[in-house]
Amino acid sequence: MSQPTNPSIDAETGTDEPTDSASDEGFDSLLPGIRRREFMKTGAAVGGLAGLAGCSSLLGGDDDDGTVSAAPDHSVPPGDHDEYYAFLSGGHAGDIRVYGLPSMREIMRIPVFNRESARGYGYDDESREMLEEAGGYTWGDTHHPRLSQTDGDYDGRFAYVNDKANGRMARIDLKYFETDAICNIPNQQGTHGACARLPDTDLIFGVGEFRVPMPNDGRDLHDPDAYESVLAAIDPDSMNVEWQVRVDGNMDNGDGSKQGRYFFATGYNSEGGVNEQEMTRADRDDVKAFELDRIEAAVEAGDYEEINNVLVVDGRKDSPLNQGDDPIVHYIPIPKSPHGVSVTPDNEYAIASGKLDPTASVIDIDLIDEVDDPTDAVVGRPQLGLGPLHTAYDGRGHAYTTLFIDSQVVKWDIEAAVEAEPESESPVIEKIDVHYNPGHLIAAESYTEDPAGDWLISLNKLSKDRFLPVGPHHPENDQLIYIGDDEAGMQHVKDSPAYAEPHDASICHRSKLDPADVYDPDDLDLEYTASGEETMERVADDRVEIDMYSTRNHYGFEEMTVQEGDTVEMKVTNVETTSDLLHSVAIPEYDINVKLAPQETRKVTFTADKPGVYWVYCAFFCSALHLEMRSRLIVEPED
Ligand code: RUQ
Ligand code: CUA
């Protein structure tokens, strides 16, 4: 192995496996007469040697002691800000984690499908009702956070994320970094892929993974051939399902073309099997390319069936809408159980990873509707390594694909893959070991038309021995890799443990987000209660309404007396205008926990069914007199 290129890297990661790095000496000895700069330029043509030498060691060079330019300083000193926001899904923790890059510090968590007590999410009336209306489940499985775009670039407005567990799509308001809407998607059991119609995010797509009877009301239980999965198109403003398309086989991940025409979804289990053996029998499954305008025309023309109040268009292979020259869904055969699909920043290609096949398939987007045999739309099939899952881009014509089984990230040249023979390894430029078994990877702004091309995170499923042992449930390992220097190659600069389990992420430059520092009361539905405006009123025989405020170091009322059996509607405003000064309303034994950021108003409704004295306290350490910030809820017994 080569020496670490930057001593601070080694110190920071604590890794005993230095980053693979290139050296002029190592290069020249393998490729006499070719300077490494030329190699990189012609990497596609001669990269085949990488296969011979064992890709990662070609660039590492076993006995080289040369140096290359190191990754730019990625330390972020205390008090300094990071350059990028990274939004990582929390998987079956149900949330989104916000990291700063390149420090990889976790800055915030945004609860989405989970209840979360630190932020009081799922405890106040509004968020509780939202979660109840969205099915009332206590958890979800977030995979694919995608940020809204305008004109092919992040606009800082919203993030959207799927629930693979329950067939839902959530929206996160990036002004407040909070979940503001959840769509419960009918006919879809498990929404996997999530992404948008670009360039202006005017439709959100949820990709249905599990095939079920349509509708799933007890019919066709023992007839798996009749099970189906659907693609759902959701209006990003109303968060209502606009239409769905039913398809053959199942679906997995998805991505939209950059210029609106197509949505792509990978599918495994074209066999329609119900167990592993049946699902992996076929050598080919497919990528479905949905023709969005044709689908909308079919909806317009009334060519749909209404199932569970949703307009469902028939996109199965034998649908009348798929006969003739203008099919609504193209089924493009891809080997074997493909997983990830993503569209290149220039909108030329959709690249699908083989998962059980060591190749990726490069689909020429312009050819899809031109060719007679859909297989002919596949114009490249580079041999990448074992278990290719997901692909990201640097905007310089390179693709980066995770190899789950090989525990590597492979960098390859997209145009070279189009020019090379199918199954050729020559488009491969370089591989780097990651620790261990990467699922997704994401490069900075890779989902936009103009990726930043400097940082990449490999989201590794296993960390094994990389951190202090914490028992049998190990953390995962997100590894930061610098990809900004094609000459030096990929440089691994940091390990960052992650609580289970990040899947996908979106990375956005900080200049494109403008989060609020305090709430704007006009953005909230509940009326603001200023100091001096507090009221406590019995509005019915068994109903009390309390409107009050909170500030350092007291609440609007020092005591609140109600009768046993009363329904209490308590609305509280945090009247602080100072940034970062949070209060909360915590009531023991009533399970009440309402968070209040500055200028925020929330409401909680509960039944006072236990007589006694209950101290209302503030759970955020807000000042030296925080412990004295109290009120009493007095519940008088029924006589
Ligand atoms: S997908 S790891 Cu996780 Cu939703 Cu490929
Ligand atoms: Cu308010 Cu502690």
XYZ file of C-alpha atoms and ligand atoms in Angstrom:
646
model
C 0.000 0.000 0.000
C 1.065 3.567 -0.540
C 1.857 5.924 2.285
C -0.907 8.202 3.441
C -0.758 11.286 1.319
C -1.656 13.609 4.145
C -0.696 12.800 7.699
C -3.728 14.648 9.017
C -5.946 12.246 7.148
C -4.532 9.324 8.952
C -4.756 11.049 12.284
C -8.335 12.067 11.719
C -9.727 8.825 10.475
C -7.599 6.748 12.717
C -7.528 4.298 9.902
C -4.744 1.823 9.612
C -5.470 1.451 5.964
C -4.083 4.453 4.166
C -5.931 5.834 1.215
C -4.997 4.421 -2.129
C -3.219 7.071 -4.028
C -1.419 7.397 -7.282
C 2.202 8.163 -7.770
C 4.160 9.179 -10.788
C 6.698 6.460 -10.151
C 4.124 3.753 -9.822
C 2.477 4.915 -12.948
C 5.513 5.271 -15.035
C 6.763 1.859 -14.173
C 3.536 0.352 -15.391
C 3.105 2.582 -18.376
C 6.524 3.565 -19.557
C 6.565 6.670 -21.617
C 3.069 7.770 -20.673
C 2.859 10.562 -18.160
C 0.073 10.142 -15.697
C -1.724 13.253 -16.905
C -2.008 11.633 -20.305
C -3.141 8.430 -18.720
C -5.993 10.233 -17.057
C -6.965 11.926 -20.265
C -6.867 8.671 -22.156
C -7.887 6.685 -19.138
C -10.634 5.036 -21.081
C -8.353 3.703 -23.739
C -5.651 2.263 -21.537
C -7.602 1.783 -18.338
C -7.956 -1.867 -19.238
C -4.569 -2.365 -17.682
C -6.228 -1.572 -14.424
C -8.014 -4.856 -14.769
C -4.736 -6.679 -15.238
C -3.010 -5.041 -12.351
C -5.957 -5.250 -9.993
C -7.488 -1.832 -10.190
C -6.878 -0.435 -6.766
C -3.267 -1.421 -6.590
C -2.490 0.085 -9.971
C -3.145 3.483 -8.554
C -1.745 2.701 -5.158
C 1.434 1.026 -6.235
C 2.696 -1.422 -3.678
C 6.162 -0.085 -3.281
C 5.759 3.503 -4.256
C 6.612 6.278 -1.891
C 5.717 9.153 -4.161
C 3.310 11.857 -3.209
C 0.323 13.338 -4.967
C -1.713 16.398 -4.298
C -3.777 15.758 -1.214
C -7.457 16.434 -0.791
C -8.058 20.062 0.087
C -8.094 20.831 3.753
C -11.217 19.122 4.953
C -10.921 20.044 8.586
C -13.526 22.547 9.662
C -12.166 24.365 12.719
C -14.412 25.019 15.720
C -16.840 27.794 14.908
C -16.431 27.544 11.152
C -19.211 26.400 8.879
C -19.173 23.589 6.400
C -19.471 24.188 2.693
C -22.250 21.715 1.958
C -25.405 20.362 3.497
C -25.884 16.631 3.114
C -29.358 15.204 3.679
C -29.070 11.524 4.521
C -32.047 9.274 4.933
C -32.291 7.478 8.259
C -33.748 4.284 6.817
C -36.049 2.510 9.241
C -35.252 5.067 11.921
C -37.754 7.019 9.814
C -35.942 10.369 9.814
C -33.531 12.507 7.793
C -30.097 13.446 9.109
C -28.456 16.693 8.120
C -24.670 16.591 7.917
C -22.183 19.303 7.160
C -19.575 18.517 4.532
C -16.652 18.081 4.563
C -16.631 17.786 8.364
C -19.271 15.009 8.317
C -20.654 16.470 11.537
C -24.301 15.591 12.090
C -25.959 18.977 12.557
C -29.636 18.111 12.841
C -32.177 15.332 12.544
C -35.510 15.897 10.925
C -38.139 13.433 12.118
C -40.390 12.385 9.256
C -42.284 9.121 9.795
C -41.135 8.558 13.383
C -42.260 10.254 16.580
C -39.336 12.140 18.037
C -39.348 13.581 21.525
C -36.416 16.021 21.305
C -38.296 18.017 18.698
C -41.725 17.190 20.087
C -42.626 15.773 16.678
C -45.744 13.677 16.875
C -46.708 15.178 20.256
C -48.382 18.461 19.386
C -51.812 18.434 17.700
C -50.630 19.389 14.241
C -47.830 16.874 13.768
C -49.821 14.172 15.553
C -52.795 14.699 13.247
C -50.521 14.702 10.206
C -49.035 11.356 11.224
C -52.478 9.963 12.059
C -53.975 11.032 8.741
C -50.984 9.493 6.994
C -51.955 6.080 8.288
C -51.224 6.296 11.989
C -48.087 4.161 11.762
C -45.385 4.681 14.345
C -42.457 4.330 11.961
C -41.359 4.475 8.364
C -38.363 3.594 6.223
C -36.848 6.634 4.524
C -34.532 5.901 1.621
C -34.284 8.602 -1.004
C -34.220 12.268 0.005
C -34.448 14.471 -3.072
C -34.327 18.265 -3.013
C -36.587 20.425 -5.131
C -35.066 22.025 -8.212
C -35.814 24.980 -10.427
C -34.141 25.045 -13.817
C -32.118 21.967 -13.004
C -30.569 23.328 -9.805
C -31.467 23.164 -6.143
C -33.871 25.938 -5.173
C -33.744 25.443 -1.405
C -37.507 25.022 -0.980
C -38.320 21.418 -0.168
C -36.977 17.935 0.270
C -39.081 14.881 -0.501
C -38.559 11.408 0.880
C -40.262 8.048 0.495
C -41.498 5.538 3.065
C -40.517 2.093 1.892
C -42.429 0.531 4.764
C -45.891 1.916 4.194
C -46.404 3.467 0.792
C -45.999 7.154 1.629
C -44.167 10.268 0.484
C -43.252 13.127 2.803
C -42.306 16.715 2.157
C -39.825 18.648 4.287
C -39.972 22.413 4.355
C -36.386 23.642 4.140
C -37.206 27.038 5.565
C -37.831 25.343 8.906
C -36.185 21.963 8.334
C -39.384 20.213 9.322
C -41.810 17.761 7.777
C -44.870 19.669 6.620
C -46.884 17.134 4.605
C -47.216 13.379 4.195
C -49.071 11.715 1.347
C -50.500 8.264 2.032
C -50.311 6.568 -1.371
C -53.140 4.122 -2.164
C -52.422 0.917 -4.116
C -48.754 1.089 -3.177
C -47.360 -1.174 -0.493
C -43.904 0.188 0.084
C -42.811 3.270 -1.824
C -39.201 2.716 -2.746
C -37.670 5.030 -5.333
C -38.461 8.699 -4.932
C -37.663 11.502 -7.273
C -39.123 14.258 -9.373
C -39.979 15.385 -12.854
C -37.213 17.816 -13.677
C -36.002 20.446 -14.308
C -38.634 22.150 -12.131
C -39.872 19.475 -9.706
C -43.453 19.752 -10.897
C -44.279 16.111 -10.112
C -42.944 13.793 -7.423
C -42.728 10.075 -8.166
C -43.097 7.251 -5.715
C -42.005 3.873 -7.049
C -44.054 0.950 -5.785
C -41.897 -1.993 -4.861
C -44.059 -4.786 -3.508
C -46.496 -6.396 -5.894
C -49.970 -6.805 -4.405
C -53.473 -7.611 -5.649
C -55.172 -4.552 -7.196
C -56.990 -3.475 -5.103
C -55.537 -5.327 -2.135
C -58.869 -6.074 -0.484
C -58.754 -9.819 -0.068
C -58.980 -10.818 -3.712
C -56.323 -12.855 -5.574
C -54.582 -13.829 -2.340
C -53.125 -17.049 -3.674
C -52.649 -15.905 -7.241
C -49.290 -14.071 -7.301
C -49.549 -13.762 -11.065
C -52.279 -11.206 -10.473
C -50.171 -9.050 -8.140
C -49.018 -5.695 -9.505
C -46.968 -2.686 -8.576
C -47.649 0.930 -9.501
C -45.787 4.141 -10.124
C -47.435 7.087 -8.345
C -47.228 10.705 -9.516
C -47.772 13.214 -6.719
C -48.442 16.926 -6.969
C -45.595 18.596 -5.031
C -47.835 21.417 -3.765
C -51.046 19.648 -2.773
C -49.217 16.369 -2.040
C -52.139 14.497 -3.627
C -51.714 11.538 -5.941
C -52.455 12.728 -9.481
C -52.308 9.372 -11.241
C -50.712 5.970 -11.144
C -49.423 3.512 -13.731
C -49.721 -0.224 -13.134
C -46.902 -2.324 -14.560
C -45.701 -5.903 -14.974
C -43.039 -7.118 -12.575
C -42.010 -5.046 -9.616
C -40.016 -1.843 -9.340
C -37.153 -0.707 -7.194
C -35.258 2.580 -7.575
C -36.081 5.476 -9.856
C -34.826 8.675 -11.384
C -36.265 11.277 -13.713
C -34.730 12.475 -16.942
C -33.390 15.997 -16.595
C -35.690 17.455 -19.225
C -39.045 16.117 -18.191
C -39.841 13.473 -20.768
C -39.050 10.252 -18.915
C -39.171 8.643 -15.557
C -37.003 5.545 -15.124
C -37.505 2.712 -12.661
C -35.440 -0.420 -12.263
C -37.275 -3.659 -11.747
C -36.176 -6.994 -10.411
C -38.442 -9.995 -10.162
C -39.820 -9.779 -13.675
C -40.524 -13.446 -12.940
C -43.315 -12.426 -10.581
C -41.894 -14.810 -7.981
C -42.736 -14.844 -4.304
C -39.492 -16.264 -2.956
C -35.815 -15.699 -3.559
C -35.387 -18.648 -5.878
C -38.263 -17.631 -8.097
C -37.228 -13.984 -8.128
C -33.700 -14.623 -9.368
C -34.429 -17.157 -12.095
C -34.411 -14.823 -15.085
C -31.165 -13.540 -16.542
C -32.759 -10.259 -17.421
C -35.188 -7.955 -15.743
C -35.852 -4.472 -16.955
C -35.694 -0.745 -16.658
C -39.080 0.803 -17.281
C -39.017 4.122 -19.095
C -42.298 5.946 -18.512
C -43.348 8.401 -21.230
C -44.815 11.083 -18.986
C -46.580 13.149 -21.648
C -48.269 10.075 -23.100
C -49.404 8.978 -19.667
C -50.866 12.407 -18.966
C -52.603 12.342 -22.357
C -54.132 8.977 -21.463
C -55.380 10.403 -18.160
C -56.754 13.402 -20.020
C -58.526 11.090 -22.485
C -60.156 9.146 -19.658
C -58.071 6.071 -20.354
C -57.838 4.922 -16.757
C -59.504 2.818 -14.132
C -60.335 4.296 -10.770
C -58.960 2.158 -7.950
C -59.159 3.402 -4.363
C -60.021 6.885 -5.673
C -56.877 7.068 -7.784
C -56.756 7.221 -11.577
C -54.749 4.167 -12.626
C -53.430 3.949 -16.173
C -52.575 0.521 -17.558
C -48.882 0.316 -18.398
C -48.623 -3.469 -18.422
C -46.938 -4.991 -21.450
C -50.163 -6.136 -23.080
C -52.044 -2.911 -22.375
C -53.576 -1.324 -25.482
C -51.637 1.809 -24.484
C -48.387 -0.081 -25.042
C -49.190 -1.382 -28.530
C -48.138 0.583 -31.572
C -45.444 3.209 -31.970
C -46.164 5.371 -28.939
C -46.068 3.117 -25.895
C -46.524 4.736 -22.499
C -43.967 2.408 -20.880
C -40.850 1.021 -22.578
C -39.573 -2.192 -21.001
C -35.806 -2.219 -21.574
C -34.205 -5.586 -20.769
C -31.294 -5.297 -18.309
C -29.200 -8.039 -16.656
C -29.799 -9.117 -13.789
C -32.091 -7.823 -11.027
C -30.867 -4.244 -11.624
C -30.977 -1.973 -8.576
C -29.986 1.691 -8.915
C -30.770 3.872 -11.899
C -29.655 7.459 -12.320
C -29.598 9.928 -15.181
C -26.342 11.600 -16.193
C -26.159 15.355 -15.537
C -26.208 16.095 -19.291
C -29.409 14.057 -19.704
C -27.772 11.792 -22.301
C -27.951 8.493 -20.461
C -29.777 6.595 -17.768
C -27.389 4.203 -16.060
C -28.703 1.097 -14.336
C -26.581 -1.151 -12.124
C -26.741 -4.888 -12.522
C -26.673 -5.896 -8.836
C -26.462 -9.623 -9.603
C -24.541 -8.901 -12.805
C -21.090 -7.257 -12.730
C -22.035 -4.638 -15.326
C -23.883 -1.363 -15.573
C -26.155 -0.689 -18.524
C -25.896 2.679 -20.254
C -29.236 3.558 -21.844
C -29.168 6.246 -24.525
C -32.187 8.370 -23.653
C -32.679 9.688 -27.195
C -32.778 6.167 -28.616
C -35.489 4.810 -26.346
C -38.372 5.827 -28.540
C -36.462 5.354 -31.806
C -35.370 1.730 -31.698
C -37.625 -1.187 -32.643
C -36.018 -3.511 -30.125
C -35.705 -1.763 -26.752
C -32.475 -3.673 -26.111
C -30.881 -1.478 -28.775
C -31.272 1.579 -26.550
C -28.535 0.117 -24.341
C -25.355 1.548 -25.843
C -22.790 0.595 -23.201
C -22.261 -2.191 -20.727
C -18.979 -1.810 -18.843
C -17.775 -4.562 -16.565
C -17.407 -2.871 -13.190
C -17.060 -5.508 -10.493
C -19.232 -7.509 -8.148
C -22.537 -6.193 -6.876
C -22.893 -2.812 -8.604
C -25.688 -0.891 -6.867
C -25.755 2.882 -7.353
C -24.074 5.473 -9.551
C -23.219 9.137 -8.992
C -21.560 11.783 -11.185
C -18.889 14.461 -10.985
C -19.942 16.450 -14.061
C -16.644 15.692 -15.804
C -17.895 12.635 -17.660
C -17.128 10.150 -14.902
C -19.478 7.816 -13.139
C -18.891 6.386 -9.656
C -20.580 3.107 -8.838
C -20.730 1.229 -5.537
C -19.698 -2.417 -5.629
C -21.453 -4.021 -2.706
C -19.745 -7.390 -2.849
C -16.269 -6.101 -3.711
C -16.528 -3.359 -1.033
C -15.303 -0.772 -3.489
C -16.268 2.361 -5.329
C -15.360 2.199 -9.008
C -14.771 5.303 -11.090
C -15.353 4.903 -14.806
C -15.612 6.907 -17.982
C -19.121 7.122 -19.403
C -18.270 7.870 -23.048
C -15.545 5.226 -22.993
C -18.174 2.739 -21.876
C -20.276 3.661 -24.897
C -17.326 3.180 -27.214
C -16.024 -0.019 -25.657
C -17.192 -3.546 -26.370
C -19.921 -4.792 -24.033
C -18.561 -6.355 -20.834
C -15.218 -4.630 -21.292
C -13.304 -3.455 -18.228
C -11.508 -0.757 -20.187
C -13.807 2.131 -19.158
C -12.763 1.556 -15.541
C -10.382 4.262 -14.387
C -9.874 3.426 -10.756
C -11.274 1.579 -7.752
C -11.012 2.462 -4.103
C -11.649 0.158 -1.147
C -14.410 1.215 1.212
C -15.286 -0.243 4.602
C -17.468 -2.181 4.032
C -20.160 -3.174 1.559
C -21.426 0.122 0.214
C -25.095 0.566 -0.668
C -25.604 4.036 -2.003
C -23.072 6.665 -2.765
C -23.686 10.304 -3.489
C -21.529 13.027 -5.015
C -22.049 16.716 -4.303
C -25.027 17.996 -6.335
C -24.896 14.818 -8.422
C -28.653 14.911 -9.009
C -28.524 18.334 -10.650
C -27.453 19.331 -14.154
C -24.200 20.684 -12.754
C -22.586 18.466 -10.112
C -19.901 20.063 -7.971
C -17.467 17.212 -8.530
C -15.465 17.531 -5.324
C -16.913 15.321 -2.571
C -18.468 11.900 -2.544
C -19.907 9.912 0.346
C -19.942 6.141 0.249
C -22.763 4.935 2.497
C -21.409 1.647 3.741
C -23.730 -0.864 5.288
C -21.136 -2.493 7.547
C -18.519 -0.866 9.747
C -17.273 -4.076 11.382
C -14.093 -3.044 13.217
C -13.781 0.627 12.270
C -15.036 2.094 15.566
C -15.017 1.333 19.283
C -17.144 -1.741 19.846
C -20.647 -0.991 21.084
C -22.183 -4.433 21.235
C -23.668 -6.572 18.534
C -25.554 -3.749 16.837
C -22.763 -1.990 14.955
C -23.007 1.474 13.469
C -22.795 1.889 9.727
C -19.923 3.773 8.170
C -20.261 6.799 5.900
C -16.940 7.458 4.219
C -16.012 10.786 2.709
C -13.970 10.574 -0.467
C -12.415 13.480 -2.323
C -13.003 13.148 -6.079
C -11.942 16.613 -7.178
C -8.520 15.654 -8.505
C -8.632 13.240 -11.427
C -4.877 13.037 -11.473
C -4.471 12.052 -7.857
C -7.472 9.785 -7.989
C -10.077 9.193 -5.321
C -8.866 9.998 -1.825
C -10.554 8.631 1.249
C -10.399 11.288 3.937
C -12.850 10.410 6.673
C -14.940 7.754 8.395
C -18.151 8.769 10.077
C -20.276 6.326 12.053
C -23.988 6.410 11.278
C -26.964 5.124 13.209
C -28.962 2.670 11.115
C -29.394 3.171 8.348
C -28.698 5.762 5.735
C -29.533 4.752 2.172
C -29.415 7.647 -0.216
C -28.554 11.318 0.257
C -28.615 14.653 -1.489
C -25.768 17.137 -1.119
C -26.472 20.826 -1.645
C -24.139 23.819 -1.497
C -24.881 26.026 1.496
C -25.438 29.057 -0.748
C -28.655 27.474 -2.046
C -30.405 27.148 1.311
C -31.716 29.936 3.437
C -33.258 28.478 6.582
C -35.162 30.721 8.976
C -33.475 31.584 12.262
C -36.730 32.028 14.170
C -40.322 31.281 13.156
C -42.348 33.767 11.201
C -45.720 33.651 13.011
C -47.462 34.287 9.684
C -46.244 30.910 8.457
C -48.082 29.085 11.248
C -51.786 28.326 11.260
C -52.157 28.941 14.984
C -52.655 32.409 16.368
C -49.804 34.023 18.285
C -50.352 34.723 21.978
C -48.234 37.621 23.236
C -47.421 38.293 26.859
C -50.506 39.927 28.411
C -52.887 38.258 25.916
C -53.097 34.955 27.784
C -56.575 33.579 28.408
C -58.028 30.566 30.175
C -61.671 29.910 29.434
C -64.240 27.198 30.040
C -65.843 27.033 26.604
C -68.178 24.110 27.387
C -69.179 21.998 30.375
C -66.244 19.712 29.840
C -63.864 21.787 27.763
C -61.222 24.311 28.746
C -59.203 26.422 26.327
C -55.866 27.831 27.439
C -53.932 30.318 25.305
C -50.626 31.290 26.818
C -47.053 32.221 26.148
C -43.665 31.052 27.356
C -40.555 33.120 27.955
C -37.532 33.161 30.243
C -38.398 31.987 32.919
C -42.109 31.480 33.154
C -45.315 30.529 31.413
C -48.331 32.770 30.893
C -50.056 31.023 33.825
C -48.439 29.887 37.033
C -51.274 27.480 37.605
C -54.058 26.034 35.508
C -56.967 24.432 37.327
C -59.312 22.132 35.450
C -61.853 19.466 36.387
C -61.309 15.751 36.075
C -62.699 14.658 32.698
C -62.178 18.022 31.015
C -60.789 18.173 27.535
C -57.981 20.712 27.695
C -56.859 22.556 24.591
C -53.566 24.227 25.430
C -51.962 26.571 22.929
C -48.578 28.063 23.738
C -46.411 30.653 21.979
C -42.702 31.042 22.601
C -42.458 34.838 22.519
C -38.664 34.904 22.523
C -37.186 36.657 19.521
C -33.632 35.637 20.354
C -32.252 32.933 18.128
C -31.693 29.515 19.712
C -33.854 30.195 22.780
C -36.142 27.221 22.927
C -38.695 26.354 25.572
C -41.086 23.478 25.854
C -44.180 22.344 27.691
C -43.596 19.019 29.384
C -46.286 17.566 31.634
C -45.368 14.434 33.584
C -47.770 11.522 33.608
C -49.806 13.124 30.822
C -47.229 12.239 28.127
C -47.152 15.835 26.951
C -44.067 17.252 25.290
C -44.378 20.298 23.059
C -41.275 21.976 21.654
C -41.330 25.724 21.078
C -38.628 27.457 19.065
C -38.573 31.269 19.152
C -41.827 32.745 17.782
C -43.350 29.287 17.417
C -46.912 28.499 18.496
C -48.122 24.935 19.058
C -51.201 23.344 20.512
C -51.831 20.169 22.426
C -55.219 18.717 23.302
C -55.609 16.165 26.080
C -58.127 14.785 28.542
C -57.467 15.630 32.164
C -58.404 12.167 33.381
C -56.109 11.901 36.415
C -56.845 14.145 39.398
C -53.825 15.608 41.161
C -51.022 18.143 40.867
C -48.769 18.005 37.785
C -45.749 20.243 37.413
C -45.497 21.730 33.958
C -41.829 22.216 33.149
C -39.541 23.305 30.352
C -37.287 20.612 28.929
C -34.792 22.881 27.125
C -32.056 24.322 29.330
C -32.971 27.907 28.505
C -31.347 30.013 31.227
C -29.894 29.938 34.718
C -33.461 29.892 36.034
C -34.539 27.137 33.672
C -35.356 24.789 36.536
C -37.595 27.436 38.052
C -39.528 27.801 34.791
C -42.663 25.991 35.901
C -46.381 26.007 36.138
C -48.863 23.712 37.838
C -51.652 21.774 36.191
C -54.187 21.137 38.931
C -56.833 18.571 38.133
C -59.687 18.668 40.628
C -61.458 15.365 41.200
C -65.036 14.893 40.036
C -67.357 15.108 42.991
S -31.831 1.543 -2.167
S -28.804 0.613 -1.027
Cu -31.073 1.513 -0.356
Cu -33.590 2.443 -1.535
Cu -29.984 0.816 -2.884
Cu -37.477 27.386 29.173
Cu -36.039 25.906 30.169
